Coordinates of C-alpha atoms and ligand atoms in Angstrom, one line a residue:
M162 CA 0.7 8.5 13.3
C163 CA -3.0 8.9 13.5
G164 CA -4.7 9.1 16.9
I165 CA -8.2 7.9 17.8
V166 CA -10.3 8.8 20.9
G167 CA -14.0 7.8 21.6
Y168 CA -16.2 8.4 24.6
I169 CA -19.7 7.3 25.8
G170 CA -21.1 8.2 29.2
P171 CA -22.8 10.9 31.3
R172 CA -20.2 13.6 30.8
D173 CA -19.7 16.1 28.0
A174 CA -17.8 14.1 25.3
T175 CA -16.1 17.0 23.6
P176 CA -13.5 18.0 26.2
I177 CA -12.7 14.4 27.0
I178 CA -12.0 13.6 23.3
L179 CA -10.0 16.8 22.6
S180 CA -7.8 16.3 25.7
G181 CA -7.2 12.7 24.7
L182 CA -6.2 13.7 21.2
Q183 CA -3.8 16.2 22.8
R184 CA -2.0 13.4 24.6
L185 CA -1.5 11.7 21.3
E186 CA 0.0 14.8 19.6
Y187 CA 3.5 13.3 19.9
R188 CA 2.5 11.0 17.0
G189 CA 2.5 13.9 14.6
Y190 CA -0.5 14.8 12.3
D191 CA -1.7 17.4 9.9
S192 CA -5.4 17.6 10.6
A193 CA -7.9 16.8 13.3
G194 CA -11.7 16.3 13.7
I195 CA -14.4 15.4 16.1
A196 CA -18.0 14.1 15.8
V197 CA -20.6 14.2 18.6
L198 CA -24.2 13.0 18.7
Q199 CA -26.1 16.2 19.4
G200 CA -29.9 16.3 19.6
G201 CA -30.2 13.1 17.6
E202 CA -28.0 14.3 14.8
I203 CA -24.3 13.9 14.2
A204 CA -22.4 17.2 14.5
I205 CA -18.8 17.3 13.0
R206 CA -16.0 19.8 13.4
R207 CA -12.8 19.4 11.4
D208 CA -9.7 21.5 10.6
V209 CA -6.2 21.3 9.3
G210 CA -3.1 22.0 11.2
K211 CA -2.7 21.8 14.9
L212 CA -5.3 20.6 17.4
S213 CA -5.5 24.2 18.7
N214 CA -7.2 25.1 15.4
L215 CA -9.9 22.5 16.0
M216 CA -10.2 23.6 19.6
Q217 CA -10.7 27.2 18.4
L218 CA -13.3 26.0 15.9
V219 CA -15.2 24.1 18.6
S220 CA -15.1 27.1 21.0
T221 CA -16.8 29.2 18.3
E222 CA -19.2 26.4 17.2
P223 CA -19.7 24.4 20.3
L224 CA -20.7 20.8 20.4
N225 CA -22.9 19.3 23.1
G226 CA -23.2 15.5 23.4
R227 CA -22.5 12.5 25.6
I228 CA -21.1 10.2 22.9
G229 CA -18.5 11.1 20.3
I230 CA -15.3 10.1 18.4
G231 CA -12.2 12.2 17.5
H232 CA -9.1 11.7 15.3
T233 CA -5.8 13.3 14.4
R234 CA -4.6 12.4 10.9
W235 CA -1.5 12.1 8.8
A236 CA -2.6 12.7 5.3
T237 CA -2.5 9.5 3.2
H238 CA -4.9 9.8 0.3
G239 CA -5.9 13.4 -0.3
V240 CA -4.1 16.5 0.9
P241 CA -4.6 17.7 4.5
S242 CA -7.8 19.6 4.4
P243 CA -11.0 19.9 6.4
H244 CA -13.0 17.8 4.0
N245 CA -10.3 15.0 4.0
A246 CA -9.9 15.1 7.8
H247 CA -11.7 12.4 9.8
P248 CA -14.5 11.7 11.0
H249 CA -16.1 10.8 7.7
I250 CA -19.9 10.6 7.4
S251 CA -22.3 8.6 5.3
R252 CA -24.4 10.4 2.7
N253 CA -27.5 10.2 4.9
G254 CA -25.6 11.8 7.8
R255 CA -26.5 8.9 10.2
T256 CA -23.1 7.1 10.4
V257 CA -19.6 8.4 11.1
V258 CA -16.2 6.8 11.2
V259 CA -12.6 7.4 12.3
H260 CA -9.8 5.2 11.0
N261 CA -6.1 4.4 11.2
G262 CA -4.4 2.4 8.5
I263 CA -4.6 2.1 4.7
V264 CA -7.5 0.6 2.7
E265 CA -5.2 -1.0 0.1
N266 CA -8.1 -1.8 -2.2
F267 CA -10.0 1.5 -1.7
R268 CA -9.9 2.3 -5.4
E269 CA -11.9 -0.7 -6.5
L270 CA -14.3 -0.2 -3.5
R271 CA -14.8 3.4 -4.3
A272 CA -15.5 2.6 -8.0
E273 CA -18.1 0.0 -6.9
L274 CA -19.8 2.4 -4.5
E275 CA -19.8 5.2 -7.0
A276 CA -21.3 2.9 -9.6
A277 CA -24.0 2.2 -7.0
G278 CA -24.7 5.9 -6.8
V279 CA -22.6 6.9 -3.8
R280 CA -21.1 10.4 -4.1
F281 CA -17.8 10.8 -2.2
A282 CA -17.1 14.0 -0.3
S283 CA -13.3 13.4 0.0
E284 CA -10.3 11.9 -1.7
T285 CA -9.5 9.6 1.3
D286 CA -9.4 5.8 1.4
T287 CA -11.2 6.0 4.8
E288 CA -14.5 7.3 3.3
V289 CA -15.2 4.0 1.7
I290 CA -15.6 2.4 5.1
V291 CA -18.5 4.6 6.2
H292 CA -20.3 4.0 3.0
L293 CA -19.8 0.2 3.3
V294 CA -21.2 0.3 6.8
Q295 CA -24.2 2.4 5.8
R296 CA -24.8 0.0 2.9
E297 CA -25.1 -2.8 5.4
R298 CA -27.3 -0.7 7.6
D299 CA -29.6 0.0 4.7
A300 CA -29.7 -3.7 4.1
G301 CA -31.3 -4.0 7.6
H302 CA -28.3 -5.1 9.7
A303 CA -27.9 -3.8 13.2
L304 CA -24.8 -1.6 13.8
T305 CA -22.4 -4.2 15.1
E306 CA -23.3 -6.7 12.4
A307 CA -23.2 -4.0 9.7
V308 CA -19.7 -3.0 10.8
R309 CA -18.6 -6.7 10.9
R310 CA -19.9 -7.3 7.4
A311 CA -18.5 -4.1 6.0
V312 CA -14.9 -4.6 7.2
R313 CA -14.7 -7.9 5.4
Y314 CA -14.3 -6.0 2.2
L315 CA -11.2 -4.1 3.4
R316 CA -7.6 -5.2 2.6
G317 CA -4.7 -4.0 4.8
A318 CA -4.3 -3.2 8.5
H319 CA -7.0 -1.0 10.2
A320 CA -8.2 0.5 13.5
I321 CA -11.8 1.8 13.1
V322 CA -14.4 3.3 15.4
V323 CA -18.0 3.9 14.3
L324 CA -20.7 6.1 15.7
S325 CA -24.3 6.0 14.5
A326 CA -27.2 8.5 15.1
D327 CA -29.6 5.5 14.9
D328 CA -27.7 3.8 17.8
P329 CA -27.1 6.6 20.3
D330 CA -26.2 4.2 23.0
R331 CA -23.1 2.5 21.6
L332 CA -19.8 2.8 19.7
V333 CA -18.3 0.0 17.6
A334 CA -14.5 -0.5 17.3
V335 CA -12.5 -2.9 15.0
R336 CA -8.9 -3.9 14.9
I337 CA -7.3 -5.6 11.9
G338 CA -3.6 -6.2 11.7
N339 CA -1.2 -3.6 13.2
A340 CA -2.4 -0.2 12.1
G341 CA -2.3 0.9 15.7
G342 CA -4.0 -0.4 18.8
V343 CA -7.5 -0.2 20.0
A344 CA -7.8 0.1 23.8
L345 CA -11.1 0.1 25.6
G346 CA -11.0 2.1 28.8
L347 CA -13.5 0.8 31.4
G348 CA -15.0 3.6 33.5
D349 CA -17.7 3.7 36.1
G350 CA -20.9 4.3 34.0
E351 CA -18.7 5.5 31.1
M352 CA -16.4 4.0 28.5
F353 CA -13.4 5.2 26.5
I354 CA -11.8 4.0 23.3
A355 CA -8.3 5.1 22.2
S356 CA -5.5 4.1 19.9
D357 CA -3.0 4.4 22.7
I358 CA -3.1 4.3 26.5
P359 CA -1.9 7.8 27.3
A360 CA -5.0 9.3 25.7
I361 CA -7.4 7.9 28.4
L362 CA -5.1 6.9 31.3
E363 CA -6.3 9.9 33.4
H364 CA -9.9 8.6 33.3
T365 CA -9.3 4.9 34.0
R366 CA -6.5 2.4 34.6
R367 CA -8.7 -0.6 33.6
M368 CA -8.3 -1.4 29.9
V369 CA -9.0 -4.1 27.4
F370 CA -6.8 -4.3 24.3
L371 CA -8.4 -5.6 21.1
E372 CA -6.2 -8.1 19.2
S373 CA -6.1 -8.3 15.4
R374 CA -9.4 -9.4 13.8
Q375 CA -11.4 -8.5 16.9
M376 CA -14.2 -6.0 17.3
A377 CA -16.0 -4.5 20.3
T378 CA -19.5 -3.0 20.9
V379 CA -19.3 -0.5 23.7
T380 CA -22.1 1.1 25.7
R381 CA -21.7 3.3 28.8
D382 CA -22.0 0.4 31.2
A383 CA -20.7 -2.6 29.2
Y384 CA -18.6 -3.9 26.3
H385 CA -18.8 -7.0 24.2
V386 CA -15.7 -8.3 22.3
Q387 CA -16.0 -10.7 19.4
T388 CA -13.9 -12.0 16.5
L389 CA -14.8 -10.8 13.0
D390 CA -16.3 -14.2 12.5
G391 CA -18.8 -13.4 15.3
E392 CA -17.2 -15.6 18.0
P393 CA -17.5 -14.1 21.5
V394 CA -14.1 -13.3 23.1
D395 CA -13.5 -13.3 26.8
A396 CA -11.0 -10.4 26.7
E397 CA -8.6 -9.9 29.6
V398 CA -8.9 -6.7 31.6
H399 CA -5.5 -5.1 32.3
T400 CA -4.9 -2.7 35.2
I401 CA -2.5 -0.1 34.0
A402 CA -0.3 0.8 37.0
W403 CA 2.1 2.9 35.1
D404 CA 3.4 6.4 35.8
P405 CA 3.1 8.7 32.8
V406 CA 6.6 7.9 31.5
S407 CA 6.1 4.2 31.5
A408 CA 2.5 4.8 30.2
A409 CA 4.3 5.9 27.1
R410 CA 5.7 2.4 26.9
G411 CA 2.1 1.1 26.5
E412 CA 1.8 -2.6 27.2
F413 CA 5.5 -3.1 26.5
K414 CA 8.4 -3.7 28.9
H415 CA 10.8 -1.4 27.1
F416 CA 10.6 1.4 24.6
M417 CA 12.7 -0.7 22.2
Q418 CA 10.1 -3.4 22.2
K419 CA 7.3 -0.9 21.7
E420 CA 9.2 0.8 18.9
I421 CA 9.8 -2.6 17.2
H422 CA 6.0 -3.2 17.3
E423 CA 5.2 0.3 16.1
Q424 CA 6.9 -0.3 12.8
A425 CA 3.8 -1.5 11.0
R426 CA 2.0 1.7 11.9
A427 CA 5.2 3.8 11.5
L428 CA 5.6 2.5 7.9
T429 CA 2.0 3.5 7.2
D430 CA 2.8 7.0 8.3
T431 CA 6.1 7.1 6.3
L432 CA 4.1 6.4 3.2
R433 CA 1.3 8.8 4.0
G434 CA 0.9 11.8 1.7
R435 CA 3.8 10.8 -0.5
I436 CA 2.7 8.1 -2.8
D437 CA -0.6 7.7 -4.6
F438 CA -1.3 4.0 -4.2
H439 CA -3.4 4.1 -7.4
D440 CA -1.4 5.9 -10.0
G441 CA 2.0 5.4 -8.4
C442 CA 3.1 9.0 -8.5
V443 CA 5.4 10.2 -5.7
V444 CA 5.5 13.7 -4.2
L445 CA 8.2 14.7 -1.7
P446 CA 6.9 18.0 -0.4
D447 CA 10.3 18.8 1.3
L448 CA 12.6 17.6 -1.3
T449 CA 11.9 18.8 -4.8
I450 CA 14.2 18.7 -7.9
T451 CA 13.6 19.8 -11.4
P452 CA 13.5 17.2 -14.1
E453 CA 16.5 18.9 -15.7
H454 CA 18.5 18.7 -12.4
A455 CA 17.3 15.1 -11.9
R456 CA 18.6 14.1 -15.3
R457 CA 21.9 15.8 -14.6
L458 CA 22.6 13.8 -11.5
K459 CA 25.6 11.5 -12.0
R460 CA 26.2 10.1 -8.6
I461 CA 24.6 9.8 -5.1
V462 CA 26.8 9.5 -2.0
T463 CA 25.0 8.3 1.1
V464 CA 26.7 9.3 4.4
A465 CA 25.5 8.0 7.8
C466 CA 26.6 6.2 10.9
G467 CA 25.7 2.9 12.6
T468 CA 22.3 1.6 11.8
S469 CA 21.6 4.5 9.5
A470 CA 24.6 3.6 7.5
Y471 CA 23.2 0.1 7.1
S472 CA 20.0 1.6 5.9
G473 CA 22.0 3.4 3.3
L474 CA 23.6 0.2 2.2
V475 CA 20.1 -1.2 1.6
G476 CA 19.1 2.0 -0.1
K477 CA 22.0 1.6 -2.5
F478 CA 20.4 -1.5 -4.0
I479 CA 17.0 0.3 -4.3
L480 CA 18.2 3.6 -5.7
E481 CA 20.5 2.0 -8.2
D482 CA 17.9 -0.5 -9.3
L483 CA 15.2 2.1 -9.8
T484 CA 17.2 5.1 -11.0
R485 CA 20.4 3.6 -12.5
I486 CA 22.3 6.4 -10.7
P487 CA 25.5 5.0 -9.1
V488 CA 25.3 5.2 -5.3
E489 CA 28.3 5.1 -2.9
V490 CA 27.7 4.6 0.8
D491 CA 30.2 5.9 3.4
Y492 CA 30.5 6.2 7.1
G493 CA 30.2 9.9 8.2
S494 CA 33.2 9.5 10.4
E495 CA 35.3 8.4 7.4
Y496 CA 33.9 10.6 4.7
R497 CA 34.5 13.8 6.6
Y498 CA 38.3 13.2 6.3
R499 CA 38.4 11.8 2.8
N500 CA 38.7 15.0 0.9
P501 CA 35.8 13.5 -1.2
I502 CA 35.5 14.1 -5.0
L503 CA 32.2 15.9 -5.5
D504 CA 30.6 18.5 -7.8
E505 CA 27.3 20.0 -8.6
D506 CA 26.2 16.9 -10.5
C507 CA 26.4 14.8 -7.3
A508 CA 23.9 14.6 -4.5
V509 CA 24.9 13.7 -0.9
L510 CA 22.2 12.0 1.1
A511 CA 22.6 12.0 4.9
I512 CA 20.6 9.5 6.8
T513 CA 20.2 10.3 10.5
Q514 CA 17.4 9.6 12.9
S515 CA 18.5 12.2 15.4
G516 CA 19.6 14.7 12.8
E517 CA 22.4 15.7 15.2
T518 CA 25.1 13.0 14.7
V519 CA 28.3 15.0 14.6
D520 CA 30.1 12.8 12.1
T521 CA 27.1 12.9 9.7
L522 CA 26.8 16.6 10.1
A523 CA 30.5 17.1 9.4
A524 CA 30.1 15.0 6.2
M525 CA 27.2 17.2 5.2
E526 CA 29.4 20.2 5.7
E527 CA 32.1 18.7 3.5
A528 CA 29.5 18.1 0.8
R529 CA 28.2 21.6 1.1
E530 CA 31.7 23.0 0.6
K531 CA 32.2 20.9 -2.5
G532 CA 29.1 22.1 -4.2
A533 CA 27.0 18.9 -4.1
T534 CA 23.3 18.9 -3.7
L535 CA 22.6 18.1 -0.1
W536 CA 19.6 16.0 1.1
S537 CA 18.8 14.4 4.4
I538 CA 16.5 11.7 5.7
V539 CA 15.7 12.5 9.3
N540 CA 13.2 11.6 12.1
V541 CA 13.6 14.5 14.5
L542 CA 11.8 17.5 13.0
G543 CA 13.8 20.7 13.3
S544 CA 17.1 18.9 13.7
Q545 CA 20.3 20.3 12.2
A546 CA 20.5 17.7 9.4
M547 CA 17.0 18.7 8.4
R548 CA 17.7 22.5 8.5
V549 CA 21.0 22.5 6.6
A550 CA 19.9 20.3 3.8
D551 CA 18.7 21.6 0.4
G552 CA 15.8 19.1 0.8
Y553 CA 14.8 16.4 3.3
I554 CA 12.5 13.5 3.8
T555 CA 11.1 12.8 7.3
M556 CA 10.9 9.2 8.5
Q557 CA 7.6 10.0 10.2
A558 CA 8.4 7.2 12.6
G559 CA 7.3 9.1 15.8
P560 CA 9.7 9.5 18.7
E561 CA 12.4 6.8 18.9
I562 CA 13.4 6.6 22.6
G563 CA 15.3 3.3 22.8
V564 CA 19.0 3.8 22.1
A565 CA 18.9 0.8 19.7
S566 CA 17.4 2.2 16.5
T567 CA 14.6 0.1 15.0
K568 CA 11.7 1.9 13.4
A569 CA 14.0 4.6 12.2
F570 CA 15.9 1.9 10.3
T571 CA 12.9 0.5 8.5
T572 CA 11.2 3.8 7.8
S573 CA 14.5 5.3 6.4
I574 CA 14.7 2.4 3.9
V575 CA 11.1 3.2 2.7
D576 CA 12.1 6.9 2.5
Q577 CA 14.9 5.8 0.1
Y578 CA 12.4 3.8 -1.9
L579 CA 10.2 6.8 -2.2
L580 CA 13.2 8.9 -3.2
A581 CA 14.2 6.4 -5.9
L582 CA 10.7 6.4 -7.4
Y583 CA 10.6 10.2 -7.3
L584 CA 14.0 10.6 -9.0
G585 CA 13.0 8.0 -11.6
Q586 CA 9.8 9.9 -12.3
Q587 CA 11.6 13.3 -12.5
R588 CA 14.3 11.8 -14.7
G589 CA 11.6 10.3 -17.0
T590 CA 13.1 6.8 -16.6
L591 CA 10.2 5.6 -14.5
S592 CA 6.6 6.5 -15.3
C593 CA 3.9 6.7 -12.7
E594 CA 2.3 3.7 -14.4
Q595 CA 5.5 1.7 -14.1
S596 CA 5.6 2.8 -10.4
Q597 CA 2.2 1.3 -9.7
A598 CA 3.6 -2.2 -9.0
H599 CA 6.0 -0.6 -6.5
A600 CA 3.1 1.3 -4.9
E601 CA 1.3 -2.0 -4.4
D602 CA 4.4 -3.5 -2.9
L603 CA 4.7 -0.5 -0.5
A604 CA 1.0 -0.6 0.4
R605 CA 1.3 -4.3 1.4
L606 CA 4.5 -3.7 3.5
P607 CA 2.9 -2.6 6.8
D608 CA 0.7 -5.6 6.9
L609 CA 3.6 -8.0 6.1
V610 CA 5.6 -6.4 8.9
G611 CA 2.6 -6.8 11.2
Q612 CA 2.5 -10.5 10.4
V613 CA 6.1 -11.0 11.4
L614 CA 5.6 -9.0 14.6
E615 CA 2.8 -11.5 15.5
R616 CA 5.4 -14.3 15.5
E617 CA 7.4 -12.8 18.4
A618 CA 6.8 -15.8 20.7
A619 CA 8.9 -18.0 18.4
V620 CA 11.7 -15.5 18.6
E621 CA 11.5 -15.2 22.3
A622 CA 11.7 -19.0 22.7
L623 CA 14.8 -19.1 20.5
A624 CA 16.4 -16.3 22.6
A625 CA 15.8 -18.4 25.7
E626 CA 17.9 -21.2 24.1
T627 CA 20.7 -19.0 22.8
Y628 CA 21.3 -16.0 25.1
H629 CA 24.2 -17.8 26.8
Y630 CA 26.4 -17.8 23.7
T631 CA 29.3 -15.3 23.7
N632 CA 29.8 -15.0 19.9
F633 CA 27.4 -14.8 17.0
L634 CA 28.0 -14.7 13.2
Y635 CA 25.4 -13.1 10.9
L636 CA 25.5 -13.9 7.2
G637 CA 23.6 -12.3 4.3
R638 CA 24.0 -11.7 0.6
G639 CA 22.9 -9.1 -1.8
I640 CA 20.4 -6.7 -0.4
N641 CA 20.3 -8.7 2.8
Y642 CA 24.0 -8.4 3.5
P643 CA 23.3 -5.0 5.2
I644 CA 20.7 -6.9 7.3
A645 CA 23.4 -9.2 8.6
L646 CA 25.4 -6.1 9.6
E647 CA 22.3 -4.6 11.3
G648 CA 21.3 -7.8 13.0
A649 CA 24.8 -8.1 14.5
L650 CA 24.8 -4.5 15.6
K651 CA 21.5 -4.8 17.3
L652 CA 22.7 -7.8 19.3
K653 CA 26.1 -6.4 20.3
E654 CA 24.8 -3.0 21.3
I655 CA 22.1 -4.2 23.7
S656 CA 23.3 -7.6 24.9
Y657 CA 27.0 -7.0 24.9
I658 CA 27.5 -10.3 23.0
H659 CA 30.2 -10.1 20.3
A660 CA 28.5 -10.4 17.0
E661 CA 29.8 -10.0 13.4
G662 CA 27.9 -9.4 10.2
Y663 CA 29.5 -10.7 7.1
P664 CA 28.9 -11.1 3.4
A665 CA 28.1 -14.9 3.2
G666 CA 30.3 -15.3 0.1
E667 CA 33.3 -14.0 2.0
M668 CA 33.2 -16.8 4.6
K669 CA 35.5 -19.1 2.7
H670 CA 38.1 -16.4 2.7
G671 CA 38.9 -16.8 6.4
P672 CA 36.0 -16.3 8.8
I673 CA 34.7 -19.9 8.3
A674 CA 37.6 -20.9 10.5
L675 CA 35.6 -19.4 13.4
I676 CA 32.6 -21.7 13.1
D677 CA 32.1 -24.4 15.7
E678 CA 29.3 -25.5 18.1
H679 CA 30.0 -22.4 20.2
M680 CA 29.2 -19.9 17.5
P681 CA 25.6 -19.7 16.3
V682 CA 25.3 -18.6 12.7
V683 CA 22.3 -16.5 11.7
A684 CA 21.8 -16.8 8.0
I685 CA 19.3 -14.7 6.0
A686 CA 18.1 -17.1 3.4
L687 CA 15.0 -15.8 1.8
Q688 CA 13.7 -17.3 -1.5
D689 CA 15.4 -14.8 -3.7
A690 CA 18.1 -14.7 -6.3
V691 CA 20.8 -15.7 -3.9
Y692 CA 18.8 -18.4 -2.1
E693 CA 20.8 -21.4 -3.4
K694 CA 24.0 -19.7 -2.5
M695 CA 22.8 -19.2 1.1
L696 CA 21.6 -22.8 1.3
S697 CA 25.1 -24.0 0.5
Q698 CA 26.5 -21.5 3.0
I699 CA 24.2 -23.1 5.7
E700 CA 25.4 -26.6 4.7
Q701 CA 29.1 -25.4 5.1
A702 CA 28.4 -24.0 8.5
K703 CA 26.5 -27.1 9.6
S704 CA 29.4 -29.4 8.4
R705 CA 31.7 -27.5 10.8
G706 CA 29.4 -28.1 13.7
G707 CA 27.8 -24.6 13.6
R708 CA 24.3 -24.0 15.0
V709 CA 22.4 -22.4 12.3
I710 CA 19.4 -20.0 12.7
A711 CA 17.8 -19.2 9.3
I712 CA 15.6 -16.3 8.4
A713 CA 13.5 -17.9 5.7
T714 CA 10.4 -17.5 3.5
D715 CA 7.0 -18.9 4.6
G716 CA 6.5 -22.4 3.1
D717 CA 10.2 -23.1 2.6
T718 CA 10.4 -26.7 4.0
L719 CA 13.8 -27.4 2.5
I720 CA 15.6 -25.0 4.8
A721 CA 14.0 -26.6 7.8
E722 CA 16.0 -29.8 6.9
K723 CA 19.2 -27.9 6.9
A724 CA 19.0 -25.3 9.7
D725 CA 18.7 -25.9 13.4
H726 CA 16.1 -23.1 13.8
V727 CA 14.0 -21.3 11.2
L728 CA 12.3 -17.9 11.8
Y729 CA 9.8 -17.5 8.9
V730 CA 8.7 -14.3 7.2
P731 CA 6.1 -13.9 4.5
P732 CA 7.1 -13.5 0.9
V733 CA 8.0 -9.9 0.0
S734 CA 9.3 -8.2 -3.1
P735 CA 13.1 -8.4 -3.2
L736 CA 13.8 -4.7 -2.9
L737 CA 11.6 -4.5 0.3
S738 CA 12.7 -7.8 1.8
P739 CA 15.2 -6.1 4.2
V740 CA 12.3 -4.3 5.9
V741 CA 10.8 -7.7 6.7
S742 CA 13.9 -9.8 7.3
V743 CA 15.3 -7.4 9.9
I744 CA 12.2 -7.7 12.2
P745 CA 13.1 -11.2 13.6
L746 CA 16.7 -10.0 14.2
Q747 CA 15.5 -6.9 16.1
L748 CA 13.3 -9.2 18.2
L749 CA 16.1 -11.8 18.7
A750 CA 18.5 -9.1 19.9
Y751 CA 15.8 -7.6 22.2
H752 CA 14.8 -10.9 23.8
I753 CA 18.4 -12.2 24.2
A754 CA 19.2 -8.9 26.0
V755 CA 16.2 -9.2 28.2
W756 CA 17.2 -12.8 29.1
R757 CA 20.7 -11.4 30.0
G758 CA 19.2 -8.8 32.2
A759 CA 20.7 -6.0 30.1
D760 CA 19.5 -2.4 30.3
V761 CA 17.8 -2.6 26.9
D762 CA 16.7 1.0 26.5
Q763 CA 19.9 2.6 27.8
P764 CA 22.8 0.2 27.0
R765 CA 26.2 0.9 28.7
N766 CA 28.5 3.4 27.0
L767 CA 25.9 4.4 24.4
A768 CA 24.0 7.6 23.7
K769 CA 20.9 7.9 21.5
S770 CA 22.6 10.6 19.5
V771 CA 26.4 10.8 19.2
T772 CA 26.9 14.5 19.1
V773 CA 30.6 14.4 20.0
E774 CA 33.5 12.9 18.2
Ligands
AGP62 C1 21.8 2.1 16.3 O1 21.0 1.1 17.0 C2 22.7 2.9 17.2 N1 22.0 3.5 18.2 C3 23.6 3.8 16.4 O2 24.4 3.0 15.5 C4 22.9 4.9 15.5 O3 22.2 4.3 14.4 C5 23.9 5.9 15.0 O4 24.5 6.5 16.1 C6 23.4 6.9 14.1 O5 22.4 7.7 14.7 P1 21.5 8.7 13.8 O6 20.7 7.9 12.9 O7 20.7 9.5 14.8 O8 22.5 9.6 13.0

């Protein structure tokens, strides 16, 4: 995840910015940079690799200024390199920008700017932002207004900070959607800007958090918040009373809630550097396979446990649809004793957030002994499942602290989508051009997830009405059947309520006998190929007195006539719909557990990583 730090005040900006970026290192990055106003000019230092490389560069080529911005970057568009690292500067050297997020429409914006004579110095999407701002400055607009007008052209979710040599007394920050936060730190004669609280907590505990579609103009003694429509905002000032550990929780009560809300940004990072959103080509730097080997693949076996196994069940739909390779999914704890049938034309894919789950590792060992190609999807870098595999894909979700897995689930689904596109391209059954539509669906996903996260209040209200129940039933069909399993697991593992996920079509073969007014039924009924079937399922549950909670598509008024409660999600492509439909279920489980006073981050009897049988 990218990190942003800005400073304006009487002190030397460089050490403040660099130490702030160090506190954001846990997010992971592959390059870093800093820009400081020095003698009326903007001076920039950027380097690839660890922050220590940038610090080394700054020590040999010092910076000296009282206002500046810094950034740690996960490569998205353009390889990790000094010229692709942020900050990015306008052609006339007067304006500089750092950015989190993806400019989904950067290709057309770049083409338009190039046609107007702008020469780009990088392959990044971010660089279009600084040229758009400069264009508005050249049109005579003051900095704040120029930024406000420039960001109107951007599609996607963004966090942006702008510094201008022509306005040495201010920084301008913008937040659109959920590409990471923008916190203003209020000092005494100095101000700070950061993408996360830990970066600036040592300097001040008084903070203002921008909400989506808000921007701030910050001088050393004051700040002004407004909407992107120019309406002034009376933003609340928070006093952060946390110790460092809880500072890592940010403005959230639990790590689980924070990690649920990090998913929009985490998904952006999962995509970074792997898919070209323009031509659709996928590269997986740590998992390569020759076209000949890809064509030889006859079967994929996914092995995992718990939530990761449910991610594999979703991935089966994606991988089979895009590669036409048969996919089996098995629990690690079962697979390891099955004496499985494998050979060199099979690939075994282990999905494991921790990379240390003993049953999954044992299944990997079984696969290794039988000569299969061994891949893993992991979140913890350096974990055993990463090291023993022939190739791996990292989730790039950032640390997942809450025992209940959330952002690892959604990012591992997207990793499987990337793997499917990559295998299709290597097998020659899916061209980059055919992949462009998929790339567009993936580029939109973080923003769609962010939209659902903004609807948390409705889920919390529903939790307040339902947390007293002792049994729940979750129903889904097709690619959303695994989401019924995952929704039920989330609820039972943190609230201790019995919950069961079931394929909706199977209800009539017995479980429907369970339904009555004491058993809420959660039905995932998006407007997809199985929508009509789910509607009839809801009617059957209602006719037996069941209380139905539907997960439905925005604008679906029919379902509101049938279900007792509806949690809406925006329309999404069918293969990515589980990433969106799971969010309300994560939030429902979380808020029910909070209402029940459960220990959300460390539920009884559970460990974050099950390293023993
Ligand atoms: C999920 O919320 C649980 N914490 C658990 O099922 C977990 O997914 C499972 O133990 C697998 O963990 P892993 O992804 O680290 O292998």
